[in-house]
Each structure stands twice: as structure tokens, then as C-alpha cells.
């Protein structure tokens, strides 16, 4: 069974998807981490982010891998090109550049292919932007999470502060809006809810409430 969780940046996807995966005892797949890893590799190699051909070749030649401890739902590390990039892919420089990389159709095709292989013959909670629409259109459960821009900026600012990056609320909100506009207006698989996805606005809801609702749907679909 595939549980697809899509939504904009800082909508609560990661927290919710990880908790759902733990509750159901199935692996969590963070597809955003894969776009971030390719963006990190491009930045590291000083690849011009406007060069779709080179970016596509980079994504095709360097599969992203996740390490899971025995029986664990959540990956402990993300690797690309022989490097552990678990921390680096969360740096603000990656935040600022990942949308450009994720807009390249060839990069998307390479990563979608890797995502389908990672979910072969296993249950999975996959989170991203195009899981219910493109990667797993026949997922048994599809949820699209949203939250108000203010709430999302508040959550992202706290995440960044916890990682030692102090950024003001307004600046965080502007950056998020810029990334959302980029992700929603790109031609290749723009961020949008699948027609058959349940749209859940998490503003004012606790993580528990959202997780309970998704687990209930997953159990009903089993
Ligand atoms: O979920 P995130 O913030 O870690 O995602 C990083 C970027 O990757 C985000 O700008 C959108 C993009 N992305 C995507 O285009 N498709 C996905 N399935 C996952 C993420």
C-alpha cells in the first residue's frame, strides 16, 4: 500500500508523514530530500542551475540513497555521490536553489524513476509535491496538506532556528511564498492536489489529529 502525502513547503508534511509511517510500521520516503540532494550536488560542483542538460545528467548518474536501520520506518541518512548529505540538504542555500533544480523535467524523470524503484514490493508513506498526481497515481491513500502562509512561516522559522539559523518571520514567509510560486507554476508536474486527494488544512490542528485521520484512512484502505 502507498500513502501519498503532498503539499506546499512547511505544510507539516514531514512531521505528519514520519508519524504515520511509524504508526503503520512502514517506510517513510522523503522525495523532497532527493531534489535537495541533487541541488546540493549541483551547487557543490558549481553546475550552472540554468543548464537542464547537465542537471539531468547529474541526477541520472547519481542515484540518491537512504539508509534505514533494521525494522525502522525513518531513514537515518541521505546519500548522493558517496557523500552523507543529511545535514547539508537542509542548509538555506539549498532551500533557495532547490526549486530551480526541481523544475527541470529531466531531473524529475530521473528521480520519479528512482522513487518507484525504492517503493517496489513494499508499503510506503511517500511525501512530496507530485506523489498522488505523478509518482504513484494509484496510491491507496492520497492526502494534500495545507496551512495558512503565516502558520507555515512560523513552523519553518522554528525548524530553522532549531538548526541554528535565525531568520525573521517575514523573511521566512517571503522565501516560502517565492518557492511555492515557483513550485506551483512550473510546467513539469506543478504542485497541485490530485483530483482524488483528501485536502486537509492543518492550521489549528494538532499533529496527532492529522496523523489519526490519515491512519484511519490507511486502515480502512487495507
Ligand atoms: O519538501 P521539501 O521542501 O524538502 O522539497 C524541496 C523542494 O523539492 C521543493 O522546492 C519542491 C521540490 N519537490 C518537488 O518538486 N517534488 C517532490 N516530489 C518533492 C519536492
Coordinates of C-alpha atoms and ligand atoms in Angstrom, one line a residue:
X1 CA 0.0 0.0 0.0
X2 CA 1.2 3.5 -0.8
X3 CA 0.1 6.5 1.3
X4 CA 0.8 9.7 -0.7
X5 CA 1.2 12.9 1.2
X6 CA 1.6 16.1 -0.8
X7 CA 1.5 19.8 0.0
X8 CA 3.5 23.0 -0.1
X9 CA 6.6 23.8 1.9
X10 CA 6.2 23.7 5.6
X11 CA 2.6 22.4 5.5
X12 CA 3.5 19.9 8.1
X13 CA 4.1 17.1 5.6
X14 CA 7.3 15.7 7.0
X15 CA 6.2 15.6 10.6
X16 CA 2.9 14.0 9.7
X17 CA 4.3 11.6 7.1
X18 CA 7.0 10.3 9.6
X19 CA 4.5 9.9 12.4
X20 CA 2.1 8.0 10.0
X21 CA 5.0 5.7 8.9
X22 CA 5.9 4.9 12.5
X23 CA 2.3 4.2 13.5
X24 CA 1.8 1.9 10.5
X25 CA 5.3 0.4 10.7
X26 CA 6.1 1.1 7.0
X27 CA 9.0 3.0 5.5
X28 CA 8.8 6.8 5.0
X29 CA 10.1 8.2 1.7
X30 CA 11.1 11.9 1.7
X31 CA 11.2 12.8 -2.0
X32 CA 12.0 16.4 -1.3
X33 CA 15.3 15.2 0.2
X34 CA 16.1 13.7 -3.2
X35 CA 15.6 17.0 -5.0
X36 CA 17.6 18.7 -2.3
X37 CA 20.4 16.2 -2.7
X38 CA 20.7 16.8 -6.4
X39 CA 20.6 20.6 -5.8
X40 CA 23.3 20.2 -3.2
X41 CA 25.5 18.2 -5.7
X42 CA 24.9 20.8 -8.4
X43 CA 25.9 23.7 -6.0
X44 CA 28.9 21.7 -4.8
X45 CA 30.1 21.1 -8.4
X46 CA 29.3 24.7 -9.4
X47 CA 27.0 23.4 -12.1
X48 CA 25.0 26.4 -13.6
X49 CA 21.4 25.9 -12.3
X50 CA 20.1 27.0 -15.7
X51 CA 21.7 24.1 -17.5
X52 CA 19.0 21.5 -17.8
X53 CA 21.1 19.1 -19.7
X54 CA 23.9 18.9 -17.2
X55 CA 21.5 18.8 -14.3
X56 CA 19.7 15.9 -15.9
X57 CA 22.9 14.0 -16.4
X58 CA 23.9 14.7 -12.8
X59 CA 20.6 13.3 -11.5
X60 CA 20.8 10.3 -13.8
X61 CA 24.4 9.4 -12.8
X62 CA 24.0 9.9 -9.1
X63 CA 21.1 8.0 -7.5
X64 CA 20.0 9.2 -4.1
X65 CA 20.0 6.5 -1.4
X66 CA 18.5 6.4 2.0
X67 CA 19.8 4.3 4.9
X68 CA 17.3 2.7 7.3
X69 CA 18.2 0.8 10.4
X70 CA 16.8 -2.7 10.7
X71 CA 13.0 -2.5 11.0
X72 CA 13.0 1.3 11.3
X73 CA 10.4 3.5 9.4
X74 CA 12.5 6.6 9.1
X75 CA 15.8 6.9 7.2
X76 CA 18.8 7.8 9.3
X77 CA 20.8 9.3 6.4
X78 CA 20.6 10.5 2.8
X79 CA 23.5 9.9 0.5
X80 CA 24.5 11.1 -3.0
X81 CA 27.7 10.6 -4.9
X82 CA 29.3 8.7 -2.0
X83 CA 28.6 11.6 0.5
X84 CA 26.3 11.7 3.5
X85 CA 24.4 14.9 2.9
X86 CA 21.7 14.5 5.6
X87 CA 22.6 17.9 7.2
X88 CA 23.7 19.8 4.1
X89 CA 20.5 19.4 2.2
X90 CA 18.7 21.5 4.9
X91 CA 21.0 24.5 4.6
X92 CA 19.3 27.8 3.5
X93 CA 21.5 27.8 0.3
X94 CA 19.8 24.6 -0.8
X95 CA 16.3 26.0 0.3
X96 CA 17.0 28.9 -2.0
X97 CA 18.1 26.9 -5.1
X98 CA 16.2 23.6 -4.9
X99 CA 13.1 24.9 -6.8
X100 CA 15.2 25.7 -9.9
X101 CA 16.6 22.1 -9.9
X102 CA 13.2 20.5 -9.2
X103 CA 11.7 22.4 -12.3
X104 CA 14.0 20.6 -14.7
X105 CA 11.9 17.8 -16.4
X106 CA 14.9 15.5 -16.9
X107 CA 15.8 15.7 -13.2
X108 CA 12.2 14.9 -12.3
X109 CA 12.1 11.9 -14.7
X110 CA 15.3 10.5 -13.1
X111 CA 14.0 11.0 -9.6
X112 CA 10.5 9.7 -10.2
X113 CA 12.1 6.5 -11.7
X114 CA 14.2 6.1 -8.5
X115 CA 11.2 6.7 -6.3
X116 CA 9.2 4.0 -8.0
X117 CA 12.2 1.6 -7.5
X118 CA 12.5 2.5 -3.9
X119 CA 8.8 1.6 -3.3
X120 CA 8.9 -1.6 -5.3
X121 CA 7.3 -4.5 -3.4
X122 CA 6.9 -2.7 -0.2
X123 CA 4.4 -0.5 1.6
X124 CA 5.4 3.2 1.9
X125 CA 4.4 6.6 3.1
X126 CA 5.8 8.9 0.4
X127 CA 5.8 12.7 0.8
X128 CA 6.4 15.4 -1.8
X129 CA 4.6 17.5 -4.3
X130 CA 3.6 15.1 -7.1
X131 CA 3.2 11.8 -5.3
X132 CA -0.5 11.4 -5.8
X133 CA -0.5 13.0 -9.2
X134 CA 2.6 11.6 -11.0
X135 CA 4.7 9.2 -8.9
X136 CA 2.0 6.9 -7.5
X137 CA -1.3 7.9 -9.2
X138 CA -2.9 4.7 -7.9
X139 CA -1.8 5.2 -4.3
X140 CA -4.5 3.7 -2.0
X141 CA -4.5 6.8 0.2
X142 CA -3.9 10.4 -1.0
X143 CA -3.7 13.4 1.2
X144 CA -2.9 17.0 0.3
X145 CA -1.9 19.0 3.4
X146 CA -2.2 22.8 3.5
X147 CA -1.9 25.5 6.2
X148 CA -2.1 29.3 6.2
X149 CA 1.1 31.2 4.9
X150 CA 1.6 32.7 8.4
X151 CA 1.4 29.3 10.1
X152 CA 3.7 27.7 7.6
X153 CA 6.3 30.5 8.0
X154 CA 6.0 30.2 11.8
X155 CA 6.8 26.4 11.6
X156 CA 9.7 26.9 9.1
X157 CA 11.2 29.6 11.3
X158 CA 11.2 27.3 14.3
X159 CA 12.7 24.5 12.2
X160 CA 15.5 26.8 11.0
X161 CA 16.1 28.2 14.5
X162 CA 16.4 24.6 15.8
X163 CA 19.1 24.0 13.2
X164 CA 21.0 27.2 14.3
X165 CA 19.7 29.5 11.5
X166 CA 18.0 32.6 12.9
X167 CA 15.8 34.1 10.2
X168 CA 13.0 36.7 10.8
X169 CA 9.3 35.6 10.3
X170 CA 8.7 38.0 7.4
X171 CA 11.8 36.9 5.5
X172 CA 10.9 33.2 6.0
X173 CA 7.3 33.9 4.7
X174 CA 8.6 35.7 1.6
X175 CA 11.1 32.9 0.9
X176 CA 8.3 30.3 1.3
X177 CA 5.9 32.2 -1.0
X178 CA 8.7 32.5 -3.6
X179 CA 9.3 28.8 -3.5
X180 CA 5.6 27.9 -3.6
X181 CA 5.0 30.2 -6.6
X182 CA 7.9 28.5 -8.4
X183 CA 6.8 25.0 -7.5
X184 CA 3.1 25.7 -8.4
X185 CA 3.7 27.5 -11.7
X186 CA 6.5 25.3 -13.2
X187 CA 5.5 23.3 -16.3
X188 CA 6.8 20.0 -15.2
X189 CA 4.5 18.4 -12.6
X190 CA 3.5 21.5 -10.7
X191 CA 2.4 21.3 -7.1
X192 CA -1.3 20.5 -7.1
X193 CA -3.7 18.3 -5.3
X194 CA -4.7 15.1 -7.1
X195 CA -8.4 15.1 -8.1
X196 CA -9.0 12.2 -5.7
X197 CA -6.9 13.5 -2.8
X198 CA -8.3 14.5 0.5
X199 CA -7.4 18.1 1.2
X200 CA -6.5 18.7 4.9
X201 CA -6.0 22.2 6.2
X202 CA -3.7 21.7 9.3
X203 CA -3.9 25.3 10.6
X204 CA -5.1 25.0 14.2
X205 CA -5.0 21.2 14.1
X206 CA -2.5 19.2 16.2
X207 CA -0.1 16.8 14.6
X208 CA -2.0 14.0 16.4
X209 CA -5.3 14.9 14.9
X210 CA -3.9 14.9 11.3
X211 CA -2.0 11.7 11.9
X212 CA -5.1 10.0 13.3
X213 CA -7.1 10.9 10.3
X214 CA -4.6 9.6 7.8
X215 CA -4.0 6.4 9.8
X216 CA -7.8 5.9 9.9
X217 CA -7.9 6.2 6.1
X218 CA -5.0 3.8 5.6
X219 CA -6.5 1.2 7.9
X220 CA -9.8 1.5 6.0
X221 CA -8.0 1.0 2.7
X222 CA -6.1 -2.1 3.9
Ligands
LIG1 O1 9.6 19.1 0.7 P1 10.9 19.9 0.6 O2 10.7 21.4 1.0 O3 12.0 19.2 1.2 O4 11.1 19.9 -1.0 C1 12.3 20.5 -1.6 C2 11.9 21.1 -3.0 O5 11.8 20.0 -3.9 C3 10.7 21.9 -3.1 O6 11.0 23.2 -3.6 C4 9.8 21.3 -4.1 C5 10.6 20.2 -4.7 N1 9.9 18.9 -4.7 C6 9.3 18.5 -5.9 O7 9.2 19.3 -6.8 N2 8.6 17.3 -6.0 C7 8.6 16.5 -4.9 N3 8.0 15.3 -5.0 C8 9.3 16.8 -3.7 C9 9.9 18.0 -3.6

